[in-house]
Each structure stands twice: as C-alpha cells, then as structure tokens.
mmCIF file of C-alpha atoms and ligand atoms in Angstrom:
data_model
loop_
_atom_site.group_PDB
_atom_site.id
_atom_site.type_symbol
_atom_site.label_atom_id
_atom_site.label_comp_id
_atom_site.label_asym_id
_atom_site.label_seq_id
_atom_site.Cartn_x
_atom_site.Cartn_y
_atom_site.Cartn_z
ATOM 1 C CA MET A 1 281.277 -274.938 -107.560
ATOM 2 C CA LYS A 2 281.463 -273.076 -110.883
ATOM 3 C CA LYS A 3 278.604 -270.837 -109.806
ATOM 4 C CA TYR A 4 280.333 -270.215 -106.490
ATOM 5 C CA ILE A 5 283.589 -269.148 -108.203
ATOM 6 C CA GLU A 6 281.702 -266.960 -110.671
ATOM 7 C CA GLN A 7 279.967 -265.285 -107.738
ATOM 8 C CA ILE A 8 283.278 -264.614 -105.956
ATOM 9 C CA VAL A 9 284.869 -263.235 -109.122
ATOM 10 C CA SER A 10 281.905 -261.000 -109.807
ATOM 11 C CA ASP A 11 281.937 -259.740 -106.189
ATOM 12 C CA VAL A 12 285.667 -258.976 -106.370
ATOM 13 C CA VAL A 13 285.262 -257.170 -109.690
ATOM 14 C CA ARG A 14 282.390 -255.142 -108.288
ATOM 15 C CA ASP A 15 284.408 -254.236 -105.208
ATOM 16 C CA VAL A 16 287.368 -253.140 -107.314
ATOM 17 C CA LEU A 17 285.097 -251.120 -109.564
ATOM 18 C CA SER A 18 283.330 -249.551 -106.663
ATOM 19 C CA THR A 19 286.670 -248.681 -105.046
ATOM 20 C CA SER A 20 288.181 -247.092 -108.110
ATOM 21 C CA GLN A 21 285.119 -245.352 -109.452
ATOM 22 C CA ASN A 22 283.023 -244.629 -106.466
ATOM 23 C CA GLY A 23 285.353 -244.224 -103.526
ATOM 24 C CA PRO A 24 285.634 -246.689 -100.676
ATOM 25 C CA PRO A 25 283.991 -250.143 -100.856
ATOM 26 C CA PHE A 26 280.548 -250.354 -99.311
ATOM 27 C CA ALA A 27 281.798 -252.383 -96.351
ATOM 28 C CA ASP A 28 283.605 -249.253 -95.118
ATOM 29 C CA ARG A 29 280.412 -247.245 -95.015
ATOM 30 C CA GLU A 30 277.747 -247.247 -92.311
ATOM 31 C CA THR A 31 274.395 -248.854 -93.116
ATOM 32 C CA TYR A 32 271.136 -247.327 -91.909
ATOM 33 C CA THR A 33 267.571 -248.593 -91.821
ATOM 34 C CA ILE A 34 265.322 -245.658 -91.040
ATOM 35 C CA ALA A 35 261.577 -245.682 -90.351
ATOM 36 C CA ASN A 36 259.720 -242.513 -91.264
ATOM 37 C CA TRP A 37 256.359 -242.794 -89.558
ATOM 38 C CA LYS A 38 255.191 -239.472 -91.022
ATOM 39 C CA MET A 39 251.863 -238.438 -89.397
ATOM 40 C CA ASN A 40 250.986 -241.906 -88.162
ATOM 41 C CA GLN A 41 250.681 -243.835 -84.852
ATOM 42 C CA THR A 42 248.938 -242.948 -81.613
ATOM 43 C CA ILE A 43 250.541 -243.467 -78.210
ATOM 44 C CA ALA A 44 248.803 -246.827 -77.812
ATOM 45 C CA GLU A 45 249.825 -247.958 -81.295
ATOM 46 C CA ALA A 46 253.434 -246.907 -80.775
ATOM 47 C CA LYS A 47 253.587 -248.798 -77.472
ATOM 48 C CA GLU A 48 252.290 -251.937 -79.142
ATOM 49 C CA TYR A 49 254.775 -251.425 -81.993
ATOM 50 C CA VAL A 50 257.745 -251.450 -79.616
ATOM 51 C CA LYS A 51 256.417 -254.626 -77.953
ATOM 52 C CA ARG A 52 256.265 -256.340 -81.327
ATOM 53 C CA LEU A 53 259.511 -255.000 -82.774
ATOM 54 C CA ASN A 54 261.994 -257.814 -82.789
ATOM 55 C CA ILE A 55 265.429 -256.671 -83.907
ATOM 56 C CA GLU A 56 268.927 -257.272 -82.749
ATOM 57 C CA SER A 57 271.970 -255.143 -83.260
ATOM 58 C CA GLU A 58 273.101 -256.614 -86.539
ATOM 59 C CA ASN A 59 275.753 -254.081 -87.518
ATOM 60 C CA SER A 60 273.130 -251.873 -89.058
ATOM 61 C CA ASN A 61 272.024 -248.592 -87.530
ATOM 62 C CA VAL A 62 268.304 -248.502 -86.911
ATOM 63 C CA ILE A 63 266.544 -245.167 -86.570
ATOM 64 C CA ILE A 64 262.853 -244.410 -86.044
ATOM 65 C CA ALA A 65 261.426 -240.992 -86.881
ATOM 66 C CA PRO A 66 258.041 -240.700 -85.145
ATOM 67 C CA PRO A 67 255.865 -237.586 -84.990
ATOM 68 C CA PHE A 68 257.084 -235.075 -82.351
ATOM 69 C CA PRO A 69 254.593 -236.033 -79.571
ATOM 70 C CA LEU A 70 255.872 -239.617 -79.594
ATOM 71 C CA LEU A 71 259.566 -238.845 -79.195
ATOM 72 C CA ILE A 72 259.532 -238.870 -75.389
ATOM 73 C CA PRO A 73 257.437 -242.007 -74.742
ATOM 74 C CA LEU A 74 259.087 -243.898 -77.583
ATOM 75 C CA LYS A 75 262.537 -243.211 -76.189
ATOM 76 C CA GLN A 76 261.459 -244.585 -72.838
ATOM 77 C CA TRP A 77 259.927 -247.778 -74.255
ATOM 78 C CA ILE A 78 262.906 -248.401 -76.537
ATOM 79 C CA ASN A 79 265.252 -248.089 -73.561
ATOM 80 C CA GLN A 80 263.110 -250.372 -71.432
ATOM 81 C CA ALA A 81 263.000 -252.985 -74.185
ATOM 82 C CA ASN A 82 266.748 -252.566 -74.732
ATOM 83 C CA LEU A 83 266.265 -252.170 -78.471
ATOM 84 C CA PRO A 84 269.242 -250.991 -80.565
ATOM 85 C CA VAL A 85 267.276 -248.086 -82.009
ATOM 86 C CA THR A 86 267.874 -244.338 -81.967
ATOM 87 C CA LEU A 87 265.383 -241.600 -82.720
ATOM 88 C CA ALA A 88 265.090 -238.939 -85.372
ATOM 89 C CA ALA A 89 262.753 -235.979 -85.611
ATOM 90 C CA GLN A 90 260.939 -235.487 -88.915
ATOM 91 C CA ASN A 91 261.682 -231.769 -89.030
ATOM 92 C CA VAL A 92 263.337 -228.939 -87.122
ATOM 93 C CA HIS A 93 263.456 -225.138 -87.290
ATOM 94 C CA TRP A 94 266.605 -223.220 -88.207
ATOM 95 C CA GLU A 95 266.338 -220.540 -85.530
ATOM 96 C CA PRO A 96 267.562 -221.334 -82.008
ATOM 97 C CA LYS A 97 264.367 -220.022 -80.371
ATOM 98 C CA GLY A 98 261.721 -217.351 -80.562
ATOM 99 C CA ALA A 99 258.293 -216.499 -81.894
ATOM 100 C CA PHE A 100 257.835 -219.389 -84.343
ATOM 101 C CA THR A 101 254.467 -220.912 -83.548
ATOM 102 C CA GLY A 102 254.301 -224.656 -84.065
ATOM 103 C CA GLU A 103 258.038 -225.092 -84.563
ATOM 104 C CA VAL A 104 260.647 -227.116 -82.661
ATOM 105 C CA SER A 105 264.299 -226.115 -82.237
ATOM 106 C CA CYS A 106 267.512 -228.111 -82.412
ATOM 107 C CA THR A 107 268.163 -227.394 -78.733
ATOM 108 C CA MET A 108 264.836 -228.982 -77.839
ATOM 109 C CA LEU A 109 265.819 -232.118 -79.760
ATOM 110 C CA ASN A 110 269.223 -232.126 -78.027
ATOM 111 C CA ASP A 111 267.405 -231.875 -74.696
ATOM 112 C CA LEU A 112 265.348 -234.981 -75.470
ATOM 113 C CA GLY A 113 268.369 -237.012 -76.511
ATOM 114 C CA VAL A 114 267.166 -237.163 -80.107
ATOM 115 C CA THR A 115 270.257 -237.703 -82.223
ATOM 116 C CA SER A 116 269.056 -237.370 -85.832
ATOM 117 C CA VAL A 117 266.675 -235.303 -87.896
ATOM 118 C CA ILE A 118 265.133 -235.711 -91.340
ATOM 119 C CA ILE A 119 265.478 -232.536 -93.394
ATOM 120 C CA GLY A 120 264.199 -231.733 -96.879
ATOM 121 C CA HIS A 121 261.689 -234.541 -97.286
ATOM 122 C CA SER A 122 259.876 -234.077 -100.590
ATOM 123 C CA GLU A 123 256.537 -233.880 -98.779
ATOM 124 C CA ARG A 124 257.866 -230.786 -96.991
ATOM 125 C CA ARG A 125 259.517 -229.370 -100.109
ATOM 126 C CA ALA A 126 256.134 -229.787 -101.855
ATOM 127 C CA SER A 127 254.502 -227.679 -99.172
ATOM 128 C CA GLY A 128 256.901 -224.794 -99.673
ATOM 129 C CA GLU A 129 260.273 -225.738 -98.155
ATOM 130 C CA THR A 130 262.814 -224.062 -100.437
ATOM 131 C CA LEU A 131 266.515 -224.803 -101.014
ATOM 132 C CA ASP A 132 267.231 -221.806 -98.814
ATOM 133 C CA VAL A 133 265.155 -223.158 -95.917
ATOM 134 C CA VAL A 134 266.673 -226.630 -96.250
ATOM 135 C CA ARG A 135 270.199 -225.176 -96.151
ATOM 136 C CA LYS A 136 269.466 -223.113 -93.033
ATOM 137 C CA LYS A 137 267.989 -226.135 -91.273
ATOM 138 C CA VAL A 138 270.893 -228.412 -92.224
ATOM 139 C CA THR A 139 273.454 -225.849 -91.070
ATOM 140 C CA GLN A 140 271.723 -225.305 -87.738
ATOM 141 C CA ALA A 141 271.180 -229.031 -87.105
ATOM 142 C CA VAL A 142 274.814 -229.947 -87.783
ATOM 143 C CA HIS A 143 275.896 -227.024 -85.618
ATOM 144 C CA HIS A 144 273.889 -228.625 -82.791
ATOM 145 C CA GLY A 145 275.531 -232.014 -83.260
ATOM 146 C CA LEU A 146 272.503 -233.613 -84.887
ATOM 147 C CA GLN A 147 272.940 -236.204 -87.586
ATOM 148 C CA VAL A 148 271.032 -234.995 -90.639
ATOM 149 C CA ILE A 149 269.122 -237.367 -92.908
ATOM 150 C CA LEU A 150 269.053 -235.111 -95.948
ATOM 151 C CA CYS A 151 266.370 -236.097 -98.461
ATOM 152 C CA ILE A 152 266.957 -235.423 -102.110
ATOM 153 C CA GLY A 153 265.170 -236.603 -105.226
ATOM 154 C CA GLU A 154 263.779 -235.708 -108.600
ATOM 155 C CA THR A 155 260.189 -235.466 -109.816
ATOM 156 C CA MET A 156 259.010 -237.579 -112.758
ATOM 157 C CA GLU A 157 259.180 -234.494 -115.012
ATOM 158 C CA GLU A 158 262.812 -233.892 -114.029
ATOM 159 C CA ARG A 159 263.669 -237.556 -114.664
ATOM 160 C CA GLN A 160 261.991 -237.523 -118.054
ATOM 161 C CA ALA A 161 263.883 -234.362 -118.948
ATOM 162 C CA GLY A 162 267.171 -236.147 -118.111
ATOM 163 C CA LYS A 163 267.756 -233.878 -115.118
ATOM 164 C CA THR A 164 267.914 -236.407 -112.274
ATOM 165 C CA VAL A 165 271.604 -236.070 -111.436
ATOM 166 C CA GLU A 166 271.576 -232.302 -111.903
ATOM 167 C CA THR A 167 268.559 -231.973 -109.586
ATOM 168 C CA VAL A 168 269.928 -234.087 -106.757
ATOM 169 C CA ILE A 169 273.434 -232.606 -106.962
ATOM 170 C CA THR A 170 271.976 -229.093 -106.786
ATOM 171 C CA GLN A 171 269.956 -230.088 -103.720
ATOM 172 C CA ILE A 172 273.030 -231.578 -102.009
ATOM 173 C CA VAL A 173 275.472 -228.798 -102.898
ATOM 174 C CA ASP A 174 273.061 -226.103 -101.795
ATOM 175 C CA ALA A 175 272.025 -227.817 -98.563
ATOM 176 C CA THR A 176 275.611 -228.480 -97.465
ATOM 177 C CA SER A 177 277.259 -225.307 -98.729
ATOM 178 C CA GLU A 178 277.849 -223.938 -95.229
ATOM 179 C CA LEU A 179 279.335 -227.116 -93.798
ATOM 180 C CA THR A 180 283.032 -227.832 -93.554
ATOM 181 C CA ASN A 181 282.558 -231.600 -93.834
ATOM 182 C CA LEU A 182 279.796 -234.120 -94.435
ATOM 183 C CA SER A 183 280.517 -236.477 -91.556
ATOM 184 C CA ASN A 184 277.147 -235.767 -89.914
ATOM 185 C CA ILE A 185 275.124 -236.198 -93.091
ATOM 186 C CA ILE A 186 273.279 -239.258 -94.389
ATOM 187 C CA LEU A 187 271.893 -238.740 -97.874
ATOM 188 C CA ALA A 188 268.477 -240.252 -98.569
ATOM 189 C CA TYR A 189 267.878 -240.501 -102.298
ATOM 190 C CA GLU A 190 264.111 -240.563 -102.668
ATOM 191 C CA PRO A 191 262.760 -240.069 -106.176
ATOM 192 C CA VAL A 192 259.507 -238.167 -105.640
ATOM 193 C CA TRP A 193 257.637 -240.446 -108.047
ATOM 194 C CA ALA A 194 258.544 -243.571 -106.043
ATOM 195 C CA ILE A 195 257.385 -242.305 -102.645
ATOM 196 C CA GLY A 196 254.160 -243.896 -101.457
ATOM 197 C CA SER A 197 253.405 -245.002 -105.008
ATOM 198 C CA GLY A 198 253.938 -248.717 -104.488
ATOM 199 C CA SER A 199 256.402 -248.766 -107.379
ATOM 200 C CA SER A 200 259.968 -248.288 -106.287
ATOM 201 C CA ALA A 201 262.864 -247.335 -108.526
ATOM 202 C CA SER A 202 264.842 -250.377 -109.645
ATOM 203 C CA PRO A 203 268.052 -251.212 -107.755
ATOM 204 C CA GLU A 204 269.959 -250.512 -111.015
ATOM 205 C CA GLN A 205 268.427 -247.044 -111.353
ATOM 206 C CA VAL A 206 269.231 -246.334 -107.718
ATOM 207 C CA GLU A 207 272.837 -247.563 -107.991
ATOM 208 C CA GLU A 208 273.424 -245.364 -111.005
ATOM 209 C CA ILE A 209 272.293 -242.240 -109.175
ATOM 210 C CA HIS A 210 274.089 -243.119 -105.922
ATOM 211 C CA ALA A 211 277.339 -243.710 -107.835
ATOM 212 C CA ALA A 212 276.953 -240.401 -109.666
ATOM 213 C CA ILE A 213 276.382 -238.591 -106.370
ATOM 214 C CA ARG A 214 279.359 -240.275 -104.716
ATOM 215 C CA ASN A 215 281.672 -239.527 -107.633
ATOM 216 C CA ARG A 216 280.638 -235.905 -107.674
ATOM 217 C CA LEU A 217 281.165 -235.570 -103.915
ATOM 218 C CA ILE A 218 284.636 -237.097 -104.154
ATOM 219 C CA GLU A 219 285.525 -234.734 -107.001
ATOM 220 C CA THR A 220 284.311 -231.644 -105.215
ATOM 221 C CA LYS A 221 284.927 -232.420 -101.548
ATOM 222 C CA GLY A 222 287.709 -235.007 -101.605
ATOM 223 C CA ASN A 223 288.026 -238.711 -100.795
ATOM 224 C CA GLU A 224 286.586 -238.384 -97.288
ATOM 225 C CA ALA A 225 283.245 -237.446 -98.817
ATOM 226 C CA GLY A 226 283.184 -240.869 -100.469
ATOM 227 C CA LEU A 227 282.470 -242.390 -97.067
ATOM 228 C CA ILE A 228 279.070 -240.741 -96.847
ATOM 229 C CA SER A 229 276.166 -243.178 -96.532
ATOM 230 C CA ILE A 230 273.572 -242.900 -99.276
ATOM 231 C CA VAL A 231 270.315 -244.680 -98.503
ATOM 232 C CA TYR A 232 267.401 -245.208 -100.845
ATOM 233 C CA GLY A 233 263.741 -244.475 -100.082
ATOM 234 C CA GLY A 234 260.563 -244.866 -102.089
ATOM 235 C CA SER A 235 258.203 -247.838 -101.761
ATOM 236 C CA VAL A 236 260.739 -250.111 -100.072
ATOM 237 C CA ASN A 237 259.017 -253.011 -98.329
ATOM 238 C CA GLN A 238 259.728 -256.391 -96.761
ATOM 239 C CA GLU A 239 259.604 -258.044 -100.182
ATOM 240 C CA ASN A 240 261.901 -255.815 -102.224
ATOM 241 C CA ALA A 241 264.305 -254.774 -99.409
ATOM 242 C CA SER A 242 266.839 -257.497 -100.119
ATOM 243 C CA SER A 243 267.170 -256.493 -103.778
ATOM 244 C CA PHE A 244 268.274 -253.037 -102.578
ATOM 245 C CA ALA A 245 270.450 -254.472 -99.816
ATOM 246 C CA ARG A 246 272.288 -256.473 -102.483
ATOM 247 C CA ALA A 247 273.113 -253.302 -104.404
ATOM 248 C CA LYS A 248 276.575 -252.228 -103.311
ATOM 249 C CA GLU A 249 275.916 -248.525 -103.789
ATOM 250 C CA VAL A 250 272.922 -248.634 -101.440
ATOM 251 C CA ASP A 251 273.845 -248.039 -97.799
ATOM 252 C CA GLY A 252 270.418 -248.613 -96.324
ATOM 253 C CA THR A 253 266.901 -247.365 -96.662
ATOM 254 C CA LEU A 254 264.391 -244.774 -95.527
ATOM 255 C CA VAL A 255 261.015 -246.478 -95.276
ATOM 256 C CA GLY A 256 257.606 -244.858 -94.978
ATOM 257 C CA GLY A 257 254.508 -247.035 -95.342
ATOM 258 C CA ALA A 258 256.166 -250.408 -94.708
ATOM 259 C CA SER A 259 257.804 -249.142 -91.508
ATOM 260 C CA LEU A 260 254.419 -248.847 -89.802
ATOM 261 C CA ASP A 261 254.237 -252.603 -89.324
ATOM 262 C CA PRO A 262 256.882 -253.801 -86.847
ATOM 263 C CA THR A 263 257.140 -257.242 -88.454
ATOM 264 C CA HIS A 264 257.721 -255.762 -91.905
ATOM 265 C CA PHE A 265 260.169 -253.200 -90.571
ATOM 266 C CA GLY A 266 262.054 -255.941 -88.687
ATOM 267 C CA LYS A 267 262.455 -257.860 -91.939
ATOM 268 C CA ILE A 268 263.747 -254.779 -93.729
ATOM 269 C CA VAL A 269 266.254 -254.171 -90.925
ATOM 270 C CA HIS A 270 267.437 -257.747 -91.239
ATOM 271 C CA ALA A 271 267.827 -257.469 -95.033
ATOM 272 C CA PHE A 272 270.228 -254.555 -94.536
ATOM 273 C CA SER A 273 272.142 -256.107 -91.652
ATOM 274 C CA THR A 274 275.599 -257.514 -92.282
ATOM 275 C CA GLU A 275 274.231 -261.004 -91.933
ATOM 276 C CA GLY A 276 271.341 -260.270 -94.264
ATOM 277 C CA ARG A 277 273.688 -258.835 -96.890
ATOM 278 C CA GLU A 278 276.118 -261.709 -96.620
ATOM 279 C CA THR A 279 273.501 -264.426 -97.024
ATOM 280 C CA GLN A 280 272.152 -263.000 -100.273
HETATM 281 P P1 PGA B 301 257.320 -244.861 -98.708
HETATM 282 O O1 PGA B 301 257.883 -243.463 -98.153
HETATM 283 O O2 PGA B 301 258.227 -245.936 -98.201
HETATM 284 O O3 PGA B 301 255.923 -244.958 -98.145
HETATM 285 O O4 PGA B 301 257.342 -244.757 -100.190
HETATM 286 C C1 PGA B 301 259.247 -243.211 -98.105
HETATM 287 C C2 PGA B 301 259.498 -241.828 -97.561
HETATM 288 O O5 PGA B 301 258.706 -240.924 -97.833
HETATM 289 O O6 PGA B 301 260.483 -241.603 -96.842
#
C-alpha cells in the first residue's frame, strides 16, 4: 500500500513538473512507434513480415518506413490484414518534379497514399545532406500535407564538447524556419552514437534532451509547440523499449534494427501503447 501511494505521489509530482516546465503532460501528446527498415527486406520477406505482425490499435500510432519499392505492395497487404499501420517514405526530394535521376517527389508519395516521410536521418546527413537540403525537404513535404519525421541528433564529439542541445536546436530551428507551425512535425531525437551501435542512450539522458527541446520550442514558438511529439531512436529493442516508454518526455520511438523482426517490433509497439505504459 505504501509503495502504491508513493508511486501515485511520484507520478503526480512528475506530471505537475512536466506541465509547468515542459508544456503539456505527456498524455496530451500523440505517441508513435516507427519502424525504419532502411535498405532491408525483399518483397517475399515483407509479405511474411505482415503475416507475422500481430498488433492492435492500442492508442499508439504505428508507422512503417520501408524502402521505396515496397511502399505499394506493403500498403496493399496492410490493408488486407486490416493492420492499424500507416506508411512513411525514408526520403523525398524538395523539387516538385524534373530532371533529378533516382529521386522521388512529394506528389508521388501523395499519389501512393503515403502519409509520412523521414527527413534528415543521420545516415543521410553523413552522406552529404546539409541543413539547407533538410530545410528544403521539410518545407516541401509539409506543403504537400506530409507528416515529417524530422531526425536530429549529436555526434559523440559534439556530446563530449557539451554541444548536444545546441546541435539539436540548430537542426530543428533551421529545418522548420519556413513553417508557420509544427503541427505536421514529429521530432526523432537520435544521437548518432547510439544508432545501430547496440548501446542506446539512457532514458534519463533522453528525457533531459527532450525536455530541453520542448522548453526551447515553447519559448520560441509558443505553448502550442509544446504539443509536438518527440520520439527517441538509437538501439531501441524489445528489451529496453519499456524503460523508454516509462519516461514521460519520450513520446515513442524510431526503431531500425529491431523493427526488422515482426515479433520484436510488435513488443515495442505494445510497450508504447497506452496499455503498455499504464501497466509499467
Ligand atoms: P537502430 O536505428 O534502432 O538500428 O539503432 C535507429 C535509426 O537509425 O532510426
């Protein structure tokens, strides 16, 4: 009984703190579990994946970002299986059309019924995607009604130099500078050093950065900006997902490696569902 009361008190205190310092309580924000398949899965593998994916709509938004060639078949199988999943592209070009070999436009994604797009992933930034390019893509995508999963994150050198918050705020401010509001943006905080490394940031480290981002957005863009969802990505898996889901500043996750197994991804989705969060 004592433990139970202590838990309630600590939850209330956390809610009050998170309301006064970091904008609205987490229950008012949308939760997302997003699979980033990167350059993985064949048609046959993706088909099998959908057969084995066992999730229910648990008040969490589930998004899968497959490689471009899988968007059409995946959409069909997801519909047939009646799964509560929407699709994201992993990239998009900023021009509406033209001579851009190998690129895909926002209009093409609209045509396919793809509703979200990942922009600014560190693997793309590492291969030359500048702040300028990210901003142009974000602006164009929002203009086309796409929900943008904007990836931000610091390198190990930046963290060690004490520049984590400065780095991620610069990335956000620059990428969104041509938008009038952030209602179509999900922020994915992905420290570069945690991606694919097998060692995630700790939930405490993540909460600290998410809270700093949220506070800064509220200061600069007003209270509405506090409602933005900030998800964490970087070596999240079926074992550590619930420790992030418990963190009130974490509004979901962007998962790479562990999302390739439908059973593991299903467990991660459950951890971030309302029910999963409540039973922790
Ligand atoms: P990871 O990748 O889960 O394999 O670390 C995350 C990402 O790159 O989005």
